[in-house]
XYZ file of C-alpha atoms in Angstrom:
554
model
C 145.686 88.898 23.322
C 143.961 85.596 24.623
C 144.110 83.049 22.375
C 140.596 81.467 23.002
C 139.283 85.045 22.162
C 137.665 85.267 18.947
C 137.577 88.422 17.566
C 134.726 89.946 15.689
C 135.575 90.280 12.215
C 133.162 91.200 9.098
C 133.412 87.004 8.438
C 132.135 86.490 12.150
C 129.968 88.976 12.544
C 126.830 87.507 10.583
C 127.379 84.133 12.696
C 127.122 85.698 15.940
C 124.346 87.738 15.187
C 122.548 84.526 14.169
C 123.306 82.969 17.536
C 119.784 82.238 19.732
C 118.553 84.902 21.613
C 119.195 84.412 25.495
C 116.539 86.442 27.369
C 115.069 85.797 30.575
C 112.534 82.827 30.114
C 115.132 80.972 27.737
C 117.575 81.751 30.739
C 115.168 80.752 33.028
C 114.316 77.509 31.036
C 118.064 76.762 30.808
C 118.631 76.499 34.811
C 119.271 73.611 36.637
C 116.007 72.028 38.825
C 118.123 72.726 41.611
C 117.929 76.584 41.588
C 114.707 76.438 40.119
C 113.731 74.811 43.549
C 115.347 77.678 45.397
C 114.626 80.668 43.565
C 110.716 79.090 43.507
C 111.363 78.817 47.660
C 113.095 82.226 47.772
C 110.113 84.069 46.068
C 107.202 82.215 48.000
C 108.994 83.315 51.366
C 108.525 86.594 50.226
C 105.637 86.869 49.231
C 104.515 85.143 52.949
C 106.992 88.216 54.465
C 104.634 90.410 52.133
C 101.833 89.053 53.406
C 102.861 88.883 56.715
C 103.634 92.979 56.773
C 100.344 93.931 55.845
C 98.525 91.761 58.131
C 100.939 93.109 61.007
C 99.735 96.450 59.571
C 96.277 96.075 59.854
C 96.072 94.267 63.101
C 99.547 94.810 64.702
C 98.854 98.016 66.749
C 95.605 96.579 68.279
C 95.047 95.002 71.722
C 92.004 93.373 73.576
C 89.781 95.881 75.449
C 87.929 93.680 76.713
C 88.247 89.835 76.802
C 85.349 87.418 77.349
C 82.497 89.651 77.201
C 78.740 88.269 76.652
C 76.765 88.950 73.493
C 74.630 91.653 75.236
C 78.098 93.593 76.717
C 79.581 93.000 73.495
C 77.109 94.474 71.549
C 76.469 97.449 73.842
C 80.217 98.235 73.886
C 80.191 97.977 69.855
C 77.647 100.841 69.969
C 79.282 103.014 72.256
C 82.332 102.564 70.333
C 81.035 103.330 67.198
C 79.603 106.714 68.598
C 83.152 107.665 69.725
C 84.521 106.648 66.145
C 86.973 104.073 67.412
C 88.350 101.280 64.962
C 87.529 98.125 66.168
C 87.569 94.547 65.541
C 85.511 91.760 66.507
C 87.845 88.139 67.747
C 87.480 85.398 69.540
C 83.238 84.068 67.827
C 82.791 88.130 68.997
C 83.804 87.821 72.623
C 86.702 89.854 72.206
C 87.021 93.526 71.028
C 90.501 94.889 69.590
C 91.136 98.571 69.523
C 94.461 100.008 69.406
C 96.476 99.554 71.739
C 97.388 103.547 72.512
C 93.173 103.763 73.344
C 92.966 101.389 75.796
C 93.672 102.895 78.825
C 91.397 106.181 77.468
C 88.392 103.914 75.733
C 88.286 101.783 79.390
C 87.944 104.712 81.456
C 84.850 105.965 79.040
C 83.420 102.732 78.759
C 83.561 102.849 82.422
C 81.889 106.184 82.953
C 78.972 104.812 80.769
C 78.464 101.709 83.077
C 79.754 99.170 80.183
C 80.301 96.678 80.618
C 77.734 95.597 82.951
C 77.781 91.852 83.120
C 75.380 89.574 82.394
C 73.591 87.798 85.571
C 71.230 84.928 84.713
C 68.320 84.456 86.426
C 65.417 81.699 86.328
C 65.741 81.422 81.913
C 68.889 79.641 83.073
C 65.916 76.345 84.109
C 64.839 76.726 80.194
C 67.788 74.801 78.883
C 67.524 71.669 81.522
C 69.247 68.729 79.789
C 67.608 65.124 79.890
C 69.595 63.151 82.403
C 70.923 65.415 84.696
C 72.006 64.861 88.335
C 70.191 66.488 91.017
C 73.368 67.581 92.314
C 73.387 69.758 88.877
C 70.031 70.705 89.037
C 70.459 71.705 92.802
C 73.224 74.002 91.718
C 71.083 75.310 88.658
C 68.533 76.046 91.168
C 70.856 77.862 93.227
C 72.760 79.714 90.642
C 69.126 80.803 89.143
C 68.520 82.221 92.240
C 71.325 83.864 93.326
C 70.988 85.901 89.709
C 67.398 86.871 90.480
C 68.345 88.248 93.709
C 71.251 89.852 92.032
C 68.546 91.838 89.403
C 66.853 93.168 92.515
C 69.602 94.415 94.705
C 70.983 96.159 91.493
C 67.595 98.105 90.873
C 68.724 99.715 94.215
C 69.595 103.274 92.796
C 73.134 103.425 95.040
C 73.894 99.856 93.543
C 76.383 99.854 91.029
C 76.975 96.516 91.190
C 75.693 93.244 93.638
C 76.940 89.587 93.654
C 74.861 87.304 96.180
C 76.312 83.910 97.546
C 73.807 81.349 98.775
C 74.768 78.316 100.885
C 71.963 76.157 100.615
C 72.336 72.782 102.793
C 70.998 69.674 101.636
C 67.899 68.954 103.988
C 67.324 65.276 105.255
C 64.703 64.147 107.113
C 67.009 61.573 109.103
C 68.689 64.436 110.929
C 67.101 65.993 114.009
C 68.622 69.372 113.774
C 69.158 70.743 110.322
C 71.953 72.964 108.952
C 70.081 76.095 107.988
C 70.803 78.486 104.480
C 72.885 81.777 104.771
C 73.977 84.425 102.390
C 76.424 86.733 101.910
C 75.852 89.782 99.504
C 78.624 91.852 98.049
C 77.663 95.655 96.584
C 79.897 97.794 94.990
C 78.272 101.639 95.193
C 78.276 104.269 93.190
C 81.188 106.870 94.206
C 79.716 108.945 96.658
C 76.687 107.206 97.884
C 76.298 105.071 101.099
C 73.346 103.363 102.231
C 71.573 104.149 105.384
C 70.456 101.366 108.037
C 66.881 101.183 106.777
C 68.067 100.651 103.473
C 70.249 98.026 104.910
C 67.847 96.260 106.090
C 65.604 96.230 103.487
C 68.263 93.971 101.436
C 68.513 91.934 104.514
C 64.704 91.424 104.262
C 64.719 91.369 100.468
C 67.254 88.264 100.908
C 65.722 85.829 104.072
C 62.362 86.108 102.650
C 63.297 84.989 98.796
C 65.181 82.100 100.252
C 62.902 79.774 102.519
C 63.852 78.718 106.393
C 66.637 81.783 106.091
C 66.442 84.361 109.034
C 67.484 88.078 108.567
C 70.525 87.386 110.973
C 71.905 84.949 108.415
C 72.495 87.338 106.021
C 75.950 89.417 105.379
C 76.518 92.662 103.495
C 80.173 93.538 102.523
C 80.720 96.633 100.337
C 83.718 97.192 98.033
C 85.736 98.442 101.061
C 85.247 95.381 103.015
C 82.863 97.232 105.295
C 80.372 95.302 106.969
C 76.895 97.317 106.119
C 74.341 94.588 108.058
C 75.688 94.324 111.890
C 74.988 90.984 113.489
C 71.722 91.580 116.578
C 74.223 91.811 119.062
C 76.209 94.112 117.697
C 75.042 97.292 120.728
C 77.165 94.269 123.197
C 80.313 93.648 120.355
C 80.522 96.832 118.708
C 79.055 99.768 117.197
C 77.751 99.328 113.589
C 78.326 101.382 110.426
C 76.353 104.742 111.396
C 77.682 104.470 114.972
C 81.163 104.263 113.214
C 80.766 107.329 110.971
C 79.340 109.297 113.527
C 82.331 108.502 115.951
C 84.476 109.075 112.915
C 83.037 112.734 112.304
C 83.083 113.882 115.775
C 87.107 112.739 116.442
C 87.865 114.576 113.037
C 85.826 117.709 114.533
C 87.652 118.254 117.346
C 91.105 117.004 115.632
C 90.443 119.885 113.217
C 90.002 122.596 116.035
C 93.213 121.743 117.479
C 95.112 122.057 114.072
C 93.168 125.171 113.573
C 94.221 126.940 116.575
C 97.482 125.364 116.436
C 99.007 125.881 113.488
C 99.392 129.617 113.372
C 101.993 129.596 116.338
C 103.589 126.218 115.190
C 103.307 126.156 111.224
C 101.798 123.193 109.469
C 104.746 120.893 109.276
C 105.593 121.425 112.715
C 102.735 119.759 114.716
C 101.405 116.311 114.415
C 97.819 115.841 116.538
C 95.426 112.898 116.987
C 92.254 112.499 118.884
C 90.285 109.886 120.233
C 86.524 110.024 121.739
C 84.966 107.340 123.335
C 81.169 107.668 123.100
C 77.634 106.258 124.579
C 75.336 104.541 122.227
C 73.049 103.091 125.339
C 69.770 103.818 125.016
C 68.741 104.530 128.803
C 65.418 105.633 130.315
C 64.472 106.029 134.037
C 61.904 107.072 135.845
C 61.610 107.882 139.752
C 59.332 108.954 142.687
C 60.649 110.797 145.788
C 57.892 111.312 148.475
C 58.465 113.473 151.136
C 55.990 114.737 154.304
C 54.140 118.578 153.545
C 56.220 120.502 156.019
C 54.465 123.795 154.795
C 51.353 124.699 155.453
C 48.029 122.993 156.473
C 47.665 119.075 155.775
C 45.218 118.793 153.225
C 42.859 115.337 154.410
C 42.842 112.967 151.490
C 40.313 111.392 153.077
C 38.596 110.292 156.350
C 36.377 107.457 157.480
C 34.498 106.980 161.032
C 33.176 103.455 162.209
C 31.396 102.639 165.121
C 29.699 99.367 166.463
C 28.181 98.008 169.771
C 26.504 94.315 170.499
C 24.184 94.083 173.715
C 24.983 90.946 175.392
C 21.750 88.426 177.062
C 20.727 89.027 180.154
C 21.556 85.853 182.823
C 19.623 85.597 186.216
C 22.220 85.854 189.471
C 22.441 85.778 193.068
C 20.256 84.178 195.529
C 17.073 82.580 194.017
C 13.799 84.186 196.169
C 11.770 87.221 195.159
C 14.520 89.480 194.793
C 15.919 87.258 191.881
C 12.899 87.795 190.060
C 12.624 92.062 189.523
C 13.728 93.627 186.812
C 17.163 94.406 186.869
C 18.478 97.908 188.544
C 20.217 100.477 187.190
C 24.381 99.561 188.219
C 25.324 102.441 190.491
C 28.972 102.602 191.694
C 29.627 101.083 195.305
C 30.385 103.721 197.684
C 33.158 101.818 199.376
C 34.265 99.842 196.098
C 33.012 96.358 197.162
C 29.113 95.000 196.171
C 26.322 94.871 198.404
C 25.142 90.913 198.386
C 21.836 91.961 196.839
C 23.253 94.273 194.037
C 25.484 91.321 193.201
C 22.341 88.957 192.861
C 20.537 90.748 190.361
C 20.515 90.037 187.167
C 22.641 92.184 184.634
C 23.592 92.041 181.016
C 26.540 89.738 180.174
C 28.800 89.243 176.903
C 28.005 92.851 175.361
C 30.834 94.797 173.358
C 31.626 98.300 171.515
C 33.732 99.128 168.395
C 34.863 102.293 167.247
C 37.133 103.348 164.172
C 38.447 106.885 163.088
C 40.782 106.929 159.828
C 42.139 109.763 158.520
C 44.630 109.942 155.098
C 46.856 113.096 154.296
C 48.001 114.008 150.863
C 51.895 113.368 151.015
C 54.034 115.545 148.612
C 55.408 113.457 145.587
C 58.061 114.143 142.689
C 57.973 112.124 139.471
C 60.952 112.327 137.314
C 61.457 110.418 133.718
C 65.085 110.596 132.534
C 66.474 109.420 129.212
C 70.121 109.566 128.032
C 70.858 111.131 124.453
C 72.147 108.491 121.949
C 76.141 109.551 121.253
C 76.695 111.349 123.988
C 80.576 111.704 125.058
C 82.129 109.844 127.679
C 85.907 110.902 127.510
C 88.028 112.386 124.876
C 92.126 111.637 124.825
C 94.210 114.249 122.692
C 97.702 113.661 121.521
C 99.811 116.461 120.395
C 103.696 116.271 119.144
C 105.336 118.980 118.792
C 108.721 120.110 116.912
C 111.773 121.903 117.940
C 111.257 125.885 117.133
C 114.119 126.261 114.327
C 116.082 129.164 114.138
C 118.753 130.047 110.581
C 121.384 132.435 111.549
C 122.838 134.804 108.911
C 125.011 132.504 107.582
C 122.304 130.011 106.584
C 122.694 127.851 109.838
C 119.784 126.064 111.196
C 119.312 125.644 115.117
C 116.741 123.493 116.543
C 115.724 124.792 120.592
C 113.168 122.888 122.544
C 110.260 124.774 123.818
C 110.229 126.433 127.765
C 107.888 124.360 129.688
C 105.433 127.662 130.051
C 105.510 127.251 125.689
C 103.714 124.291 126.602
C 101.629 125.041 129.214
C 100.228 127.659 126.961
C 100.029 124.853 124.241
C 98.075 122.944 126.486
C 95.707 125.300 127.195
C 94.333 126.188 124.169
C 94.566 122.325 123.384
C 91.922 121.786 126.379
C 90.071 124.776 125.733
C 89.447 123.779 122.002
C 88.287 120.606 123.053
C 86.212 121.540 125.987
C 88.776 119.536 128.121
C 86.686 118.108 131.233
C 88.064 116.642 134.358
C 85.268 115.319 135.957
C 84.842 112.987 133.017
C 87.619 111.955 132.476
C 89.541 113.779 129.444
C 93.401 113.264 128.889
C 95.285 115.883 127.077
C 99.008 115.649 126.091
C 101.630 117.864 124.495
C 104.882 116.399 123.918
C 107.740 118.602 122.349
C 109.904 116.316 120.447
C 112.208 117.166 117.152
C 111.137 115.519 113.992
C 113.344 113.280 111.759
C 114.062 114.647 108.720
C 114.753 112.212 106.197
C 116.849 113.311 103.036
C 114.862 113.439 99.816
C 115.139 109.593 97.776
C 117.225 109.958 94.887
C 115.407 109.389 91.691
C 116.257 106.308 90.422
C 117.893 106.030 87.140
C 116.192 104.466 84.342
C 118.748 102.629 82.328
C 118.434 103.388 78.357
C 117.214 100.023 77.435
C 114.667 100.113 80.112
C 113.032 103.345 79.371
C 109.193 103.373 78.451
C 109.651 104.268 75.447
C 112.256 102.575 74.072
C 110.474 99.189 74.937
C 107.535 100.474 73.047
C 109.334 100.835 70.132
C 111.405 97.341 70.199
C 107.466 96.095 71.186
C 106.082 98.206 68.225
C 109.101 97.461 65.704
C 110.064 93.745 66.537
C 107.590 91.889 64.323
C 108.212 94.358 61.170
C 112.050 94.043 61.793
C 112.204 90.391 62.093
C 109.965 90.054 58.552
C 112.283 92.644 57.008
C 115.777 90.166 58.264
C 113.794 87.335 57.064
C 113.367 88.867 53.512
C 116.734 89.810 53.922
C 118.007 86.801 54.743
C 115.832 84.936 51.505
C 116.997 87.393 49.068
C 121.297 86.962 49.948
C 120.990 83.264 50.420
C 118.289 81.967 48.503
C 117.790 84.429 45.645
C 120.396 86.100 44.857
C 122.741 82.370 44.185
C 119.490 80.801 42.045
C 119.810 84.425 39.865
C 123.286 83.841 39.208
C 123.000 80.486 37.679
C 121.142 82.320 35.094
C 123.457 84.757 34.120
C 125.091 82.942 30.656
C 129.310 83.479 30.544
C 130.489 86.771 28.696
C 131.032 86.556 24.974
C 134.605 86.742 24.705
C 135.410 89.716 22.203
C 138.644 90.837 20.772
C 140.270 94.407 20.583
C 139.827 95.938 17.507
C 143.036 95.024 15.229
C 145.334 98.692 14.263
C 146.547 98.518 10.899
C 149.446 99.782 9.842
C 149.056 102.899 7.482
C 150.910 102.343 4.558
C 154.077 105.304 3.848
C 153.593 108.581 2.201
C 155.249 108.034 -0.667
C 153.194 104.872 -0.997
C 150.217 106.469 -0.931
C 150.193 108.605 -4.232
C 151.084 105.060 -5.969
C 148.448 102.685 -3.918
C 144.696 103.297 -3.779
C 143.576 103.705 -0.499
C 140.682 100.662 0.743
C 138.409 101.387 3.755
C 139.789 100.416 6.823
C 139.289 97.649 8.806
C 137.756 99.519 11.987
C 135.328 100.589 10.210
C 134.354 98.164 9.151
C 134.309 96.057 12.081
C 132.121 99.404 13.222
C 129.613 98.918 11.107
C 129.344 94.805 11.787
C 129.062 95.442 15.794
C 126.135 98.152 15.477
C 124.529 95.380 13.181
C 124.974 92.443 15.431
C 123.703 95.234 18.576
C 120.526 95.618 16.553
C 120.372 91.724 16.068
C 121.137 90.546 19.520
C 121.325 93.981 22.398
C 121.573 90.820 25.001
C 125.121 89.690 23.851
C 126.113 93.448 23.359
C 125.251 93.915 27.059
C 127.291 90.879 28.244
C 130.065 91.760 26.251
C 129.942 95.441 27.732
C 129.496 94.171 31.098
C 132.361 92.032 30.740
C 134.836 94.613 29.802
C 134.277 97.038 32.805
C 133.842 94.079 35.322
C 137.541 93.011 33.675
C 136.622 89.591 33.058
C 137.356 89.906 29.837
C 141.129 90.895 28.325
């Protein structure tokens, strides 16, 4: 037995019983400031790990839907949210709503389908709040930015507008140059799926634009939609190219006559055997004519247009002649022709009638036959059509499972041919071009799918993504209760009471005991004195038990 064990005898027993008690506040009051310091650290970390779980909890599994939005989307999106029962929080002075995150995706599509959010586009209010001492560079770009938004609100009242951003470039005007720069604009319109707009409509924004912004003509002014498709074509666009109708129309009639060749194609060749394009090249002139062929009325009787007769005489003034006497002075004689051509002296002596003349005009017109034609040229009408057709090897699989591949006879694809022009309304006078080519198709071997390593799978980063912040509080904890904790606690713990092994006392011989008085024995009575000092002190009972099964004590 140890020697600095002191055994607990009926003497002892009252003294140790009377020792102070040791429970956890006197323990606690007996500890050095040191692991006061610690355990105080080790329980405020967790209480922030505590903390920090149940925050994690409640907002941990939510993500933005929506950063940034105004007050009006914000509030809109609030409502529609609340219909569809969706937890949400407000961050960010409201700007931000979180949902969680496994809604996103779904909430953005409804939100979508419900036109939220739209945007907010400010108009003229935004000239209300004019500071004192601005520049007139900023008030020249209020100005602009005002109006831009009001033309905005008008081009999205447009029931095919989803959405409309306008761009103005407004140049500074000075009076000092001789030419100025002038404004332009350039609208962008996103459409609702399945609508277009039509070239009046077109032109109405065009309109709508130049005449809100001063000095701005409608050929200024560009409309993109969300495809990048030019909607408003420049006024030369008949010389440079066609325009959007012009485009679809040319669009529909190549995918017409592309379909009839597939159609009548396909049963002979099977689908994945045949590969066809067509191209059209079409007339958007707009040409009228008009012509008149005369030609003489070679049947039948002339029919007189009309006819005109004129006829005119002057007398001339009679002059004396010939030898002056009596026979100058009678009255002239009728002329009578000479006999032998030549004039008698006296006829030629008498006077006669000099300087007298006749006129006489007959016109006639005739009705001429005349043809009057007035030609004009239908809009789209085809000018030559080009088909392309490839065509594959015919395939053959033999009983054993061997596949052949054969090119086609060349009367294969005559016939081909054939029905290709005939299905297209092939036309050599103007022009058409048909081809059928019989060549065997590559056939790629199907891609491998590519493994996924197991720490790259979807859901496995999910789960690190949804895990990490709980399992890093839980190894911080951890961490604070082994090395913080858990050494402050055992400065507490006081050292085991040492206690002695009950003392065996010899039994005195049998023939001793008829002569000697038996006394009570000494384990029971060191019995009695440890259930007394348990009821006095259970603390230093409990030590002394824990000490003998830990072994620390002998």
């Amino acid at each position: 037995m140890d020697a600095n064990v002191t055994p607990i005898t009926p003497q002892n027993a009252a003294a140790i019983a009377a020792e102070p008690p040791t429970g956890a506040l006197a323990r606690l009051a007996r500890m050095p400031a040191k692991a006061k310091m610690m355990l105080a650290l080790g329980l405020a970390g967790l209480a922030a790990v505590l903390v920090s779980l149940l925050i994690w909890k409640d907002s941990g599994n939510l993500a933005p839907l929506y950063p940034n939005l105004s007050d009006k989307d914000a509030a809109a999106v609030m409502t529609q949210l609340a219909a569809l029962k969706v937890p949400y929080k407000s961050a960010g002075d409201g700007t931000t709503l979180l949902v969680p995150v496994d809604m996103v995706p779904e909430l953005r599509l409804k939100l979508a389908q419900a036109g939220l959010p739209k945007g907010t586009t400010t108009g003229f209010e935004l000239m209300d709040n004019a500071r004192f001492g601005q520049s007139q560079l900023q008030e020249r770009t209020n100005l602009q930015r005002a109006l831009e938004g009001e033309l905005t609100r008008s081009i999205q009242s447009i029931q095919a507008v989803q959405s409309a951003r306008v761009h103005l470039a407004l140049p500074v005007q000075n009076g000092f140059f001789r030419e100025q720069q002038k404004p332009s604009a350039s609208v962008l319109l996103t459409l609702h799926p399945g609508r277009t707009l039509d070239r009046a409509q077109v032109a109405g924004i065009v309109h709508l634009v130049s005449a809100s912004v001063p000095e701005m003509a409608p050929k200024s002014v560009s409309i993109v939609d969300q495809n990048s498709t030019l909607l408003s074509a420049p006024p030369d666009a008949g010389a440079q190219g066609l325009d959007t109708q012009q485009l679809q129309y040319l669009q529909q009639v190549e995918a017409t006559y592309l379909k009839r060749v597939v159609e009548i194609l396909e049963p002979a060749l099977g689908r994945d055997n045949l590969r066809a394009t067509v191209t059209a090249e079409l007339d958007f002139n707009q040409v009228e004519s008009t012509s008149e062929n005369f030609k003489p009325n070679q049947s039948g009787e002339q029919t007189i247009r009309s006819q005109r007769s004129n006829e005119s005489s002057t007398p001339g003034t009679p002059t004396p002649s010939g030898v002056p006497g009596a026979a100058s002075n009678q009255p002239p004689q009728p002329a009578a022709a000479p006999l032998q051509g030549a004039a008698s002296p006296l006829q030629a002596a008498q006077a006669g009638a000099a300087g007298g003349n006749a006129r006489k005009e007959n016109t006639v017109n005739y009705e001429v036959d005349k043809t009057v034609s007035m030609q004009r040229k239908a809009v789209g009408s085809i000018k030559r059509i080009n088909a392309a057709v490839l065509v594959n090897h015919r395939s053959t699989t033999d009983a054993k499972g061997k596949t052949t591949t054969t090119a086609l006879t060349p009367e294969e694809l005559e016939k081909l041919t054939a029905l290709v022009q005939e299905s297209i309304g092939f036309s050599k006078d103007r022009g058409d071009s048909v081809k059928v080519v019989n060549i065997p198709f590559r056939v790629e071997a199907p891609a491998k799918p590519v493994e996924v390593p197991f720490w790259e799978q979807p859901w496995l980063t999910d789960l690190v993504r949804a895990g990490a912040v709980p399992a890093g509080l839980v190894a911080v904890a951890l961490l604070l209760v082994f090395a913080v904790v858990r050494p402050a606690m055992r400065q507490i713990e006081p050292p085991p009471v040492p206690v002695a092994p009950p003392v065996v006392e010899k039994l005195p011989a049998p023939e001793e005991a008829e002569t000697v008085e038996l006394a009570p024995p000494k384990a029971a009575l060191q019995l009695t004195a440890a259930r007394d000092m348990a009821k006095q002190n259970p603390a230093a009972v409990a030590n002394i038990v824990r000490g003998w099964v830990s072994g620390e004590v002998a």
